[in-house]
Amino acid sequence: MSTATAKRHKYRIGKMTFLDYTLLVVLIILSLMILIPFINVIAISFASQKEYADNPMMLFPKHPTLDAYKALFNDGRILTGFWNTLKILVVGLPLSLFLTSTMAYGLSRDKFPGKKIIFFLVLFTMIFNGGIVPLYLVMKSIHLTSTLWSVILVGSFSAFNMILMMNYFQGLPDSLMESARLDGAGEWRILFSIVLPLAAPIMATITLFYGVAFWNGWYDAMIFLRKADMLPLQNVLRTIIVESSTNVSNASSVDALNKTGFSTGMKMASVFVSMVPIMCFFPLLQKHFAKGVLTGAIKT
């Protein structure tokens, strides 16, 4: 047995090496660092104000209650926020995928006219941004302020997502497209019948990116929307939490404090409510996510 082989067996414990166990311990610690705060958020959302004051770092409430969720959902604005966010997703997500996939396919073809100039202009926007004032003036000039279309169009295209998809398309065999062209297929037919079915990993990845961005978006709505009944979920939750915190700070007695509600519990409940849809959505795309990011990030 060679010296190198003897050293490897020296640190081997069963079927795992000493390094394997070390990495396992590190990964467990990192996982707990993520899970414990998450469990704490859920526990506080189900805890009473007194129990939270006694033990802010609780993991399991002794006397769970739904008071924070009742106070949150008793405000009709949260249902309006869900509905507005759903409308933004239903319209914005297909539009974003269409714009991103069509531009990515065009720039992935070597014979596309003006490819280098267009790609440079797209890349330029990742480095230099015109700012919110010119964007607002553009939206105002086309009369889209105070409408959901302003929020949808602002978030409908991402240069980073387009580059990921373009790199993925460049990795597909050119022979497939050439064979389709010989059979008389046009570029649109090639894109929708050949390229996109083969690009399920990157499509799932980009769908997740855009979906999370639309769901968590609040800044664009704060800038462009003025009517309360048009605000998406994140802005509504922010308004409810700010109002609850203000009422708690203005309470002058324990009874008044109880009537205003449990501010921290409402904050944690709002965090949990806003995370649940994404948590349900992510597992459906998880098997494609890693492959799509890895392949799209590598320039072929």
PDB file of C-alpha atoms in Angstrom:
ATOM      1  CA  MET A   1       0.000   0.000   0.000  1.00  0.00           C
ATOM      2  CA  SER A   2       1.411   3.359  -0.996  1.00  0.00           C
ATOM      3  CA  THR A   3       1.991   6.208   1.456  1.00  0.00           C
ATOM      4  CA  ALA A   4      -0.782   8.351  -0.077  1.00  0.00           C
ATOM      5  CA  THR A   5      -3.282   5.471   0.194  1.00  0.00           C
ATOM      6  CA  ALA A   6      -2.268   4.860   3.814  1.00  0.00           C
ATOM      7  CA  LYS A   7      -2.862   8.533   4.680  1.00  0.00           C
ATOM      8  CA  ARG A   8      -6.314   8.415   3.103  1.00  0.00           C
ATOM      9  CA  HIS A   9      -7.275   5.333   5.112  1.00  0.00           C
ATOM     10  CA  LYS A  10      -5.901   6.913   8.292  1.00  0.00           C
ATOM     11  CA  TYR A  11      -8.660   9.547   8.282  1.00  0.00           C
ATOM     12  CA  ARG A  12     -11.388   7.238   6.964  1.00  0.00           C
ATOM     13  CA  ILE A  13     -14.187   6.451   9.434  1.00  0.00           C
ATOM     14  CA  GLY A  14     -16.438   3.761   8.030  1.00  0.00           C
ATOM     15  CA  LYS A  15     -17.439   4.832   4.519  1.00  0.00           C
ATOM     16  CA  MET A  16     -16.894   8.528   5.197  1.00  0.00           C
ATOM     17  CA  THR A  17     -13.615  10.346   5.629  1.00  0.00           C
ATOM     18  CA  PHE A  18     -12.797  12.782   8.407  1.00  0.00           C
ATOM     19  CA  LEU A  19     -13.209  15.625   5.914  1.00  0.00           C
ATOM     20  CA  ASP A  20     -16.695  14.357   5.015  1.00  0.00           C
ATOM     21  CA  TYR A  21     -17.762  14.495   8.662  1.00  0.00           C
ATOM     22  CA  THR A  22     -16.262  17.975   9.025  1.00  0.00           C
ATOM     23  CA  LEU A  23     -18.216  19.246   6.020  1.00  0.00           C
ATOM     24  CA  LEU A  24     -21.357  17.563   7.341  1.00  0.00           C
ATOM     25  CA  VAL A  25     -21.032  19.357  10.692  1.00  0.00           C
ATOM     26  CA  VAL A  26     -20.421  22.697   8.965  1.00  0.00           C
ATOM     27  CA  LEU A  27     -23.461  22.209   6.722  1.00  0.00           C
ATOM     28  CA  ILE A  28     -25.648  21.261   9.688  1.00  0.00           C
ATOM     29  CA  ILE A  29     -24.552  24.398  11.546  1.00  0.00           C
ATOM     30  CA  LEU A  30     -25.262  26.582   8.516  1.00  0.00           C
ATOM     31  CA  SER A  31     -28.666  24.915   8.053  1.00  0.00           C
ATOM     32  CA  LEU A  32     -29.564  25.582  11.687  1.00  0.00           C
ATOM     33  CA  MET A  33     -28.514  29.218  11.271  1.00  0.00           C
ATOM     34  CA  ILE A  34     -31.140  29.478   8.519  1.00  0.00           C
ATOM     35  CA  LEU A  35     -33.880  27.305  10.058  1.00  0.00           C
ATOM     36  CA  ILE A  36     -33.844  28.628  13.634  1.00  0.00           C
ATOM     37  CA  PRO A  37     -34.671  32.270  12.714  1.00  0.00           C
ATOM     38  CA  PHE A  38     -37.326  31.006  10.308  1.00  0.00           C
ATOM     39  CA  ILE A  39     -38.951  28.841  13.015  1.00  0.00           C
ATOM     40  CA  ASN A  40     -38.678  31.752  15.444  1.00  0.00           C
ATOM     41  CA  VAL A  41     -40.622  33.998  13.043  1.00  0.00           C
ATOM     42  CA  ILE A  42     -43.421  31.426  12.770  1.00  0.00           C
ATOM     43  CA  ALA A  43     -43.463  30.864  16.543  1.00  0.00           C
ATOM     44  CA  ILE A  44     -43.758  34.585  17.318  1.00  0.00           C
ATOM     45  CA  SER A  45     -46.621  34.926  14.836  1.00  0.00           C
ATOM     46  CA  PHE A  46     -48.578  32.328  16.861  1.00  0.00           C
ATOM     47  CA  ALA A  47     -47.529  33.621  20.303  1.00  0.00           C
ATOM     48  CA  SER A  48     -49.248  36.079  22.587  1.00  0.00           C
ATOM     49  CA  GLN A  49     -47.721  39.422  23.481  1.00  0.00           C
ATOM     50  CA  LYS A  50     -46.941  38.296  27.044  1.00  0.00           C
ATOM     51  CA  GLU A  51     -45.280  35.073  25.908  1.00  0.00           C
ATOM     52  CA  TYR A  52     -43.153  36.961  23.392  1.00  0.00           C
ATOM     53  CA  ALA A  53     -42.081  39.449  26.072  1.00  0.00           C
ATOM     54  CA  ASP A  54     -41.035  36.569  28.351  1.00  0.00           C
ATOM     55  CA  ASN A  55     -39.151  34.652  25.661  1.00  0.00           C
ATOM     56  CA  PRO A  56     -38.339  36.523  22.413  1.00  0.00           C
ATOM     57  CA  MET A  57     -36.170  33.621  21.140  1.00  0.00           C
ATOM     58  CA  MET A  58     -38.928  30.988  21.409  1.00  0.00           C
ATOM     59  CA  LEU A  59     -39.130  28.144  18.921  1.00  0.00           C
ATOM     60  CA  PHE A  60     -42.466  26.670  20.014  1.00  0.00           C
ATOM     61  CA  PRO A  61     -45.172  28.803  21.663  1.00  0.00           C
ATOM     62  CA  LYS A  62     -46.672  27.205  24.785  1.00  0.00           C
ATOM     63  CA  HIS A  63     -50.071  28.797  24.215  1.00  0.00           C
ATOM     64  CA  PRO A  64     -50.470  29.328  20.459  1.00  0.00           C
ATOM     65  CA  THR A  65     -53.013  31.858  19.310  1.00  0.00           C
ATOM     66  CA  LEU A  66     -54.274  33.163  15.978  1.00  0.00           C
ATOM     67  CA  ASP A  67     -54.788  36.725  17.213  1.00  0.00           C
ATOM     68  CA  ALA A  68     -52.039  38.158  14.974  1.00  0.00           C
ATOM     69  CA  TYR A  69     -53.484  36.473  11.873  1.00  0.00           C
ATOM     70  CA  LYS A  70     -57.028  37.524  12.781  1.00  0.00           C
ATOM     71  CA  ALA A  71     -55.909  41.129  13.195  1.00  0.00           C
ATOM     72  CA  LEU A  72     -54.042  40.931   9.894  1.00  0.00           C
ATOM     73  CA  PHE A  73     -56.876  39.409   7.850  1.00  0.00           C
ATOM     74  CA  ASN A  74     -59.633  41.443   9.501  1.00  0.00           C
ATOM     75  CA  ASP A  75     -58.226  44.345   7.532  1.00  0.00           C
ATOM     76  CA  GLY A  76     -59.856  43.987   4.114  1.00  0.00           C
ATOM     77  CA  ARG A  77     -56.903  45.658   2.435  1.00  0.00           C
ATOM     78  CA  ILE A  78     -54.829  42.488   2.572  1.00  0.00           C
ATOM     79  CA  LEU A  79     -57.267  40.633   0.287  1.00  0.00           C
ATOM     80  CA  THR A  80     -57.124  43.579  -2.101  1.00  0.00           C
ATOM     81  CA  GLY A  81     -53.326  43.379  -1.981  1.00  0.00           C
ATOM     82  CA  PHE A  82     -53.415  39.659  -2.796  1.00  0.00           C
ATOM     83  CA  TRP A  83     -55.727  40.313  -5.730  1.00  0.00           C
ATOM     84  CA  ASN A  84     -53.584  43.127  -7.138  1.00  0.00           C
ATOM     85  CA  THR A  85     -50.410  41.068  -6.804  1.00  0.00           C
ATOM     86  CA  LEU A  86     -52.137  38.152  -8.523  1.00  0.00           C
ATOM     87  CA  LYS A  87     -53.125  40.403 -11.432  1.00  0.00           C
ATOM     88  CA  ILE A  88     -49.547  41.669 -11.724  1.00  0.00           C
ATOM     89  CA  LEU A  89     -48.252  38.077 -11.766  1.00  0.00           C
ATOM     90  CA  VAL A  90     -50.803  36.766 -14.261  1.00  0.00           C
ATOM     91  CA  VAL A  91     -50.050  39.547 -16.751  1.00  0.00           C
ATOM     92  CA  GLY A  92     -46.436  40.357 -15.954  1.00  0.00           C
ATOM     93  CA  LEU A  93     -44.969  36.849 -15.797  1.00  0.00           C
ATOM     94  CA  PRO A  94     -45.993  35.691 -19.315  1.00  0.00           C
ATOM     95  CA  LEU A  95     -45.028  39.099 -20.720  1.00  0.00           C
ATOM     96  CA  SER A  96     -41.610  38.936 -19.067  1.00  0.00           C
ATOM     97  CA  LEU A  97     -40.970  35.410 -20.334  1.00  0.00           C
ATOM     98  CA  PHE A  98     -42.032  36.386 -23.855  1.00  0.00           C
ATOM     99  CA  LEU A  99     -39.819  39.482 -23.996  1.00  0.00           C
ATOM    100  CA  THR A 100     -36.829  37.739 -22.431  1.00  0.00           C
ATOM    101  CA  SER A 101     -37.006  34.543 -24.496  1.00  0.00           C
ATOM    102  CA  THR A 102     -37.505  36.298 -27.842  1.00  0.00           C
ATOM    103  CA  MET A 103     -34.603  38.708 -27.320  1.00  0.00           C
ATOM    104  CA  ALA A 104     -32.394  35.938 -25.941  1.00  0.00           C
ATOM    105  CA  TYR A 105     -33.126  33.734 -28.949  1.00  0.00           C
ATOM    106  CA  GLY A 106     -32.394  36.519 -31.413  1.00  0.00           C
ATOM    107  CA  LEU A 107     -29.097  37.476 -29.757  1.00  0.00           C
ATOM    108  CA  SER A 108     -28.053  33.822 -29.493  1.00  0.00           C
ATOM    109  CA  ARG A 109     -28.066  33.475 -33.301  1.00  0.00           C
ATOM    110  CA  ASP A 110     -24.776  34.373 -34.985  1.00  0.00           C
ATOM    111  CA  LYS A 111     -26.452  35.777 -38.108  1.00  0.00           C
ATOM    112  CA  PHE A 112     -28.776  38.133 -36.241  1.00  0.00           C
ATOM    113  CA  PRO A 113     -28.208  41.644 -37.699  1.00  0.00           C
ATOM    114  CA  GLY A 114     -26.858  44.201 -35.235  1.00  0.00           C
ATOM    115  CA  LYS A 115     -26.321  41.539 -32.574  1.00  0.00           C
ATOM    116  CA  LYS A 116     -23.214  43.103 -31.017  1.00  0.00           C
ATOM    117  CA  ILE A 117     -24.671  46.620 -30.847  1.00  0.00           C
ATOM    118  CA  ILE A 118     -27.959  45.455 -29.304  1.00  0.00           C
ATOM    119  CA  PHE A 119     -26.161  43.242 -26.791  1.00  0.00           C
ATOM    120  CA  PHE A 120     -23.906  46.155 -25.817  1.00  0.00           C
ATOM    121  CA  LEU A 121     -26.931  48.401 -25.264  1.00  0.00           C
ATOM    122  CA  VAL A 122     -28.571  45.748 -23.080  1.00  0.00           C
ATOM    123  CA  LEU A 123     -25.366  45.228 -21.128  1.00  0.00           C
ATOM    124  CA  PHE A 124     -24.974  48.997 -20.737  1.00  0.00           C
ATOM    125  CA  THR A 125     -28.236  49.158 -18.762  1.00  0.00           C
ATOM    126  CA  MET A 126     -26.796  46.754 -16.176  1.00  0.00           C
ATOM    127  CA  ILE A 127     -23.955  49.176 -15.473  1.00  0.00           C
ATOM    128  CA  PHE A 128     -25.621  52.567 -15.873  1.00  0.00           C
ATOM    129  CA  ASN A 129     -29.180  53.307 -14.852  1.00  0.00           C
ATOM    130  CA  GLY A 130     -31.090  56.423 -15.870  1.00  0.00           C
ATOM    131  CA  GLY A 131     -32.689  56.732 -12.431  1.00  0.00           C
ATOM    132  CA  ILE A 132     -36.213  56.823 -11.098  1.00  0.00           C
ATOM    133  CA  VAL A 133     -37.025  60.403 -12.182  1.00  0.00           C
ATOM    134  CA  PRO A 134     -36.589  59.795 -15.962  1.00  0.00           C
ATOM    135  CA  LEU A 135     -38.494  56.519 -15.563  1.00  0.00           C
ATOM    136  CA  TYR A 136     -41.367  58.267 -13.828  1.00  0.00           C
ATOM    137  CA  LEU A 137     -41.446  60.984 -16.512  1.00  0.00           C
ATOM    138  CA  VAL A 138     -41.584  58.325 -19.231  1.00  0.00           C
ATOM    139  CA  MET A 139     -44.479  56.543 -17.518  1.00  0.00           C
ATOM    140  CA  LYS A 140     -46.258  59.855 -17.021  1.00  0.00           C
ATOM    141  CA  SER A 141     -45.807  60.843 -20.670  1.00  0.00           C
ATOM    142  CA  ILE A 142     -47.515  57.636 -21.825  1.00  0.00           C
ATOM    143  CA  HIS A 143     -50.241  58.023 -19.166  1.00  0.00           C
ATOM    144  CA  LEU A 144     -49.466  54.815 -17.263  1.00  0.00           C
ATOM    145  CA  THR A 145     -48.918  56.260 -13.798  1.00  0.00           C
ATOM    146  CA  SER A 146     -51.588  55.244 -11.265  1.00  0.00           C
ATOM    147  CA  THR A 147     -52.150  52.015 -13.221  1.00  0.00           C
ATOM    148  CA  LEU A 148     -50.888  48.490 -12.654  1.00  0.00           C
ATOM    149  CA  TRP A 149     -49.338  48.572 -16.119  1.00  0.00           C
ATOM    150  CA  SER A 150     -46.597  50.865 -14.828  1.00  0.00           C
ATOM    151  CA  VAL A 151     -45.527  48.246 -12.267  1.00  0.00           C
ATOM    152  CA  ILE A 152     -45.832  45.417 -14.807  1.00  0.00           C
ATOM    153  CA  LEU A 153     -43.824  47.102 -17.569  1.00  0.00           C
ATOM    154  CA  VAL A 154     -41.048  48.328 -15.273  1.00  0.00           C
ATOM    155  CA  GLY A 155     -40.385  44.779 -14.060  1.00  0.00           C
ATOM    156  CA  SER A 156     -41.076  42.976 -17.320  1.00  0.00           C
ATOM    157  CA  PHE A 157     -37.470  42.724 -18.523  1.00  0.00           C
ATOM    158  CA  SER A 158     -34.179  41.965 -16.819  1.00  0.00           C
ATOM    159  CA  ALA A 159     -30.863  42.158 -18.661  1.00  0.00           C
ATOM    160  CA  PHE A 160     -29.358  39.600 -16.285  1.00  0.00           C
ATOM    161  CA  ASN A 161     -32.129  37.073 -16.968  1.00  0.00           C
ATOM    162  CA  MET A 162     -31.843  37.663 -20.696  1.00  0.00           C
ATOM    163  CA  ILE A 163     -28.095  36.971 -20.658  1.00  0.00           C
ATOM    164  CA  LEU A 164     -28.649  33.737 -18.713  1.00  0.00           C
ATOM    165  CA  MET A 165     -31.203  32.578 -21.250  1.00  0.00           C
ATOM    166  CA  MET A 166     -29.091  33.689 -24.212  1.00  0.00           C
ATOM    167  CA  ASN A 167     -26.113  31.661 -22.996  1.00  0.00           C
ATOM    168  CA  TYR A 168     -28.360  28.639 -22.580  1.00  0.00           C
ATOM    169  CA  PHE A 169     -29.746  28.985 -26.111  1.00  0.00           C
ATOM    170  CA  GLN A 170     -26.207  29.238 -27.489  1.00  0.00           C
ATOM    171  CA  GLY A 171     -25.493  25.804 -26.028  1.00  0.00           C
ATOM    172  CA  LEU A 172     -28.232  24.146 -28.082  1.00  0.00           C
ATOM    173  CA  PRO A 173     -27.089  22.339 -31.273  1.00  0.00           C
ATOM    174  CA  ASP A 174     -27.333  24.512 -34.384  1.00  0.00           C
ATOM    175  CA  SER A 175     -28.164  21.397 -36.402  1.00  0.00           C
ATOM    176  CA  LEU A 176     -31.639  21.326 -34.859  1.00  0.00           C
ATOM    177  CA  MET A 177     -32.442  24.814 -36.079  1.00  0.00           C
ATOM    178  CA  GLU A 178     -30.908  24.178 -39.498  1.00  0.00           C
ATOM    179  CA  SER A 179     -32.972  21.009 -39.940  1.00  0.00           C
ATOM    180  CA  ALA A 180     -36.132  22.911 -39.069  1.00  0.00           C
ATOM    181  CA  ARG A 181     -35.285  25.666 -41.541  1.00  0.00           C
ATOM    182  CA  LEU A 182     -34.763  23.065 -44.283  1.00  0.00           C
ATOM    183  CA  ASP A 183     -38.240  21.743 -43.519  1.00  0.00           C
ATOM    184  CA  GLY A 184     -39.660  25.237 -44.006  1.00  0.00           C
ATOM    185  CA  ALA A 185     -40.059  26.335 -40.385  1.00  0.00           C
ATOM    186  CA  GLY A 186     -39.739  30.027 -39.623  1.00  0.00           C
ATOM    187  CA  GLU A 187     -37.932  31.561 -36.659  1.00  0.00           C
ATOM    188  CA  TRP A 188     -41.093  31.828 -34.549  1.00  0.00           C
ATOM    189  CA  ARG A 189     -41.909  28.159 -35.180  1.00  0.00           C
ATOM    190  CA  ILE A 190     -38.350  27.160 -34.322  1.00  0.00           C
ATOM    191  CA  LEU A 191     -38.436  29.158 -31.091  1.00  0.00           C
ATOM    192  CA  PHE A 192     -41.759  27.855 -29.799  1.00  0.00           C
ATOM    193  CA  SER A 193     -41.635  24.294 -31.169  1.00  0.00           C
ATOM    194  CA  ILE A 194     -37.957  23.386 -30.784  1.00  0.00           C
ATOM    195  CA  VAL A 195     -35.951  25.799 -28.643  1.00  0.00           C
ATOM    196  CA  LEU A 196     -38.330  26.447 -25.746  1.00  0.00           C
ATOM    197  CA  PRO A 197     -39.266  22.770 -25.172  1.00  0.00           C
ATOM    198  CA  LEU A 198     -35.538  21.993 -24.918  1.00  0.00           C
ATOM    199  CA  ALA A 199     -34.985  24.943 -22.573  1.00  0.00           C
ATOM    200  CA  ALA A 200     -37.203  23.786 -19.684  1.00  0.00           C
ATOM    201  CA  PRO A 201     -34.434  24.230 -17.036  1.00  0.00           C
ATOM    202  CA  ILE A 202     -33.650  27.840 -17.917  1.00  0.00           C
ATOM    203  CA  MET A 203     -37.332  28.674 -18.430  1.00  0.00           C
ATOM    204  CA  ALA A 204     -38.107  27.336 -14.946  1.00  0.00           C
ATOM    205  CA  THR A 205     -35.223  29.344 -13.512  1.00  0.00           C
ATOM    206  CA  ILE A 206     -36.238  32.593 -15.190  1.00  0.00           C
ATOM    207  CA  THR A 207     -39.888  32.002 -14.221  1.00  0.00           C
ATOM    208  CA  LEU A 208     -38.814  31.707 -10.601  1.00  0.00           C
ATOM    209  CA  PHE A 209     -36.687  34.861 -10.810  1.00  0.00           C
ATOM    210  CA  TYR A 210     -39.475  36.943 -12.328  1.00  0.00           C
ATOM    211  CA  GLY A 211     -42.151  35.408 -10.100  1.00  0.00           C
ATOM    212  CA  VAL A 212     -40.255  36.227  -6.911  1.00  0.00           C
ATOM    213  CA  ALA A 213     -39.446  39.731  -8.182  1.00  0.00           C
ATOM    214  CA  PHE A 214     -43.105  40.496  -8.966  1.00  0.00           C
ATOM    215  CA  TRP A 215     -44.318  38.963  -5.711  1.00  0.00           C
ATOM    216  CA  ASN A 216     -41.838  40.840  -3.510  1.00  0.00           C
ATOM    217  CA  GLY A 217     -41.920  44.074  -5.485  1.00  0.00           C
ATOM    218  CA  TRP A 218     -42.979  47.168  -3.569  1.00  0.00           C
ATOM    219  CA  TYR A 219     -40.733  50.060  -4.600  1.00  0.00           C
ATOM    220  CA  ASP A 220     -42.182  50.547  -8.098  1.00  0.00           C
ATOM    221  CA  ALA A 221     -45.728  50.438  -6.712  1.00  0.00           C
ATOM    222  CA  MET A 222     -44.803  53.025  -4.096  1.00  0.00           C
ATOM    223  CA  ILE A 223     -43.522  55.348  -6.844  1.00  0.00           C
ATOM    224  CA  PHE A 224     -46.215  54.917  -9.511  1.00  0.00           C
ATOM    225  CA  LEU A 225     -49.424  54.023  -7.642  1.00  0.00           C
ATOM    226  CA  ARG A 226     -51.426  56.517  -5.642  1.00  0.00           C
ATOM    227  CA  LYS A 227     -54.761  54.758  -5.026  1.00  0.00           C
ATOM    228  CA  ALA A 228     -54.946  52.487  -1.969  1.00  0.00           C
ATOM    229  CA  ASP A 229     -57.137  49.934  -3.759  1.00  0.00           C
ATOM    230  CA  MET A 230     -54.409  49.354  -6.372  1.00  0.00           C
ATOM    231  CA  LEU A 231     -51.499  48.601  -4.028  1.00  0.00           C
ATOM    232  CA  PRO A 232     -49.970  45.109  -4.220  1.00  0.00           C
ATOM    233  CA  LEU A 233     -49.575  42.824  -1.219  1.00  0.00           C
ATOM    234  CA  GLN A 234     -46.162  43.995  -0.014  1.00  0.00           C
ATOM    235  CA  ASN A 235     -47.235  47.642   0.094  1.00  0.00           C
ATOM    236  CA  VAL A 236     -50.461  46.761   1.893  1.00  0.00           C
ATOM    237  CA  LEU A 237     -48.576  44.724   4.496  1.00  0.00           C
ATOM    238  CA  ARG A 238     -46.146  47.592   4.976  1.00  0.00           C
ATOM    239  CA  THR A 239     -49.044  50.011   5.542  1.00  0.00           C
ATOM    240  CA  ILE A 240     -50.759  47.713   8.052  1.00  0.00           C
ATOM    241  CA  ILE A 241     -47.530  47.131   9.990  1.00  0.00           C
ATOM    242  CA  VAL A 242     -46.679  50.840  10.122  1.00  0.00           C
ATOM    243  CA  GLU A 243     -50.170  51.671  11.360  1.00  0.00           C
ATOM    244  CA  SER A 244     -50.021  48.888  13.949  1.00  0.00           C
ATOM    245  CA  SER A 245     -46.609  50.025  15.201  1.00  0.00           C
ATOM    246  CA  THR A 246     -47.857  53.626  15.437  1.00  0.00           C
ATOM    247  CA  ASN A 247     -50.911  52.578  17.437  1.00  0.00           C
ATOM    248  CA  VAL A 248     -48.774  50.529  19.831  1.00  0.00           C
ATOM    249  CA  SER A 249     -46.327  53.392  20.385  1.00  0.00           C
ATOM    250  CA  ASN A 250     -49.223  55.763  21.070  1.00  0.00           C
ATOM    251  CA  ALA A 251     -50.947  53.439  23.527  1.00  0.00           C
ATOM    252  CA  SER A 252     -50.925  54.935  27.026  1.00  0.00           C
ATOM    253  CA  SER A 253     -51.992  51.896  29.035  1.00  0.00           C
ATOM    254  CA  VAL A 254     -51.927  48.112  29.032  1.00  0.00           C
ATOM    255  CA  ASP A 255     -55.605  47.933  28.067  1.00  0.00           C
ATOM    256  CA  ALA A 256     -55.063  50.309  25.185  1.00  0.00           C
ATOM    257  CA  LEU A 257     -52.037  48.290  24.132  1.00  0.00           C
ATOM    258  CA  ASN A 258     -54.090  45.097  24.067  1.00  0.00           C
ATOM    259  CA  LYS A 259     -56.768  46.759  21.961  1.00  0.00           C
ATOM    260  CA  THR A 260     -54.280  47.963  19.365  1.00  0.00           C
ATOM    261  CA  GLY A 261     -52.963  44.451  18.799  1.00  0.00           C
ATOM    262  CA  PHE A 262     -49.609  42.741  18.993  1.00  0.00           C
ATOM    263  CA  SER A 263     -47.389  44.700  16.616  1.00  0.00           C
ATOM    264  CA  THR A 264     -44.443  42.258  16.484  1.00  0.00           C
ATOM    265  CA  GLY A 265     -46.810  39.313  16.066  1.00  0.00           C
ATOM    266  CA  MET A 266     -48.457  41.052  13.114  1.00  0.00           C
ATOM    267  CA  LYS A 267     -45.055  41.710  11.573  1.00  0.00           C
ATOM    268  CA  MET A 268     -44.091  38.049  11.820  1.00  0.00           C
ATOM    269  CA  ALA A 269     -47.516  36.943  10.584  1.00  0.00           C
ATOM    270  CA  SER A 270     -47.175  39.232   7.559  1.00  0.00           C
ATOM    271  CA  VAL A 271     -43.721  37.802   6.838  1.00  0.00           C
ATOM    272  CA  PHE A 272     -45.089  34.273   6.976  1.00  0.00           C
ATOM    273  CA  VAL A 273     -48.150  35.114   4.871  1.00  0.00           C
ATOM    274  CA  SER A 274     -45.994  36.698   2.175  1.00  0.00           C
ATOM    275  CA  MET A 275     -43.589  33.727   2.128  1.00  0.00           C
ATOM    276  CA  VAL A 276     -46.105  30.868   1.899  1.00  0.00           C
ATOM    277  CA  PRO A 277     -47.029  31.256  -1.821  1.00  0.00           C
ATOM    278  CA  ILE A 278     -43.377  31.382  -2.868  1.00  0.00           C
ATOM    279  CA  MET A 279     -42.589  28.400  -0.634  1.00  0.00           C
ATOM    280  CA  CYS A 280     -45.350  26.438  -2.396  1.00  0.00           C
ATOM    281  CA  PHE A 281     -44.220  27.624  -5.834  1.00  0.00           C
ATOM    282  CA  PHE A 282     -40.488  26.906  -5.483  1.00  0.00           C
ATOM    283  CA  PRO A 283     -40.621  23.053  -5.150  1.00  0.00           C
ATOM    284  CA  LEU A 284     -42.401  22.801  -8.504  1.00  0.00           C
ATOM    285  CA  LEU A 285     -39.368  24.337 -10.254  1.00  0.00           C
ATOM    286  CA  GLN A 286     -36.582  23.157  -7.955  1.00  0.00           C
ATOM    287  CA  LYS A 287     -35.478  20.203 -10.090  1.00  0.00           C
ATOM    288  CA  HIS A 288     -34.776  22.542 -13.033  1.00  0.00           C
ATOM    289  CA  PHE A 289     -33.383  25.454 -11.026  1.00  0.00           C
ATOM    290  CA  ALA A 290     -29.771  24.355 -10.423  1.00  0.00           C
ATOM    291  CA  LYS A 291     -29.288  23.054 -13.959  1.00  0.00           C
ATOM    292  CA  GLY A 292     -30.751  26.212 -15.506  1.00  0.00           C
ATOM    293  CA  VAL A 293     -28.567  28.577 -13.485  1.00  0.00           C
ATOM    294  CA  LEU A 294     -25.410  26.532 -14.045  1.00  0.00           C
ATOM    295  CA  THR A 295     -25.869  26.095 -17.780  1.00  0.00           C
ATOM    296  CA  GLY A 296     -27.060  29.647 -18.395  1.00  0.00           C
ATOM    297  CA  ALA A 297     -24.199  31.169 -16.423  1.00  0.00           C
ATOM    298  CA  ILE A 298     -21.542  29.452 -18.560  1.00  0.00           C
ATOM    299  CA  LYS A 299     -20.762  31.102 -21.863  1.00  0.00           C
ATOM    300  CA  THR A 300     -20.424  28.489 -24.570  1.00  0.00           C
TER     301      THR A 300
END
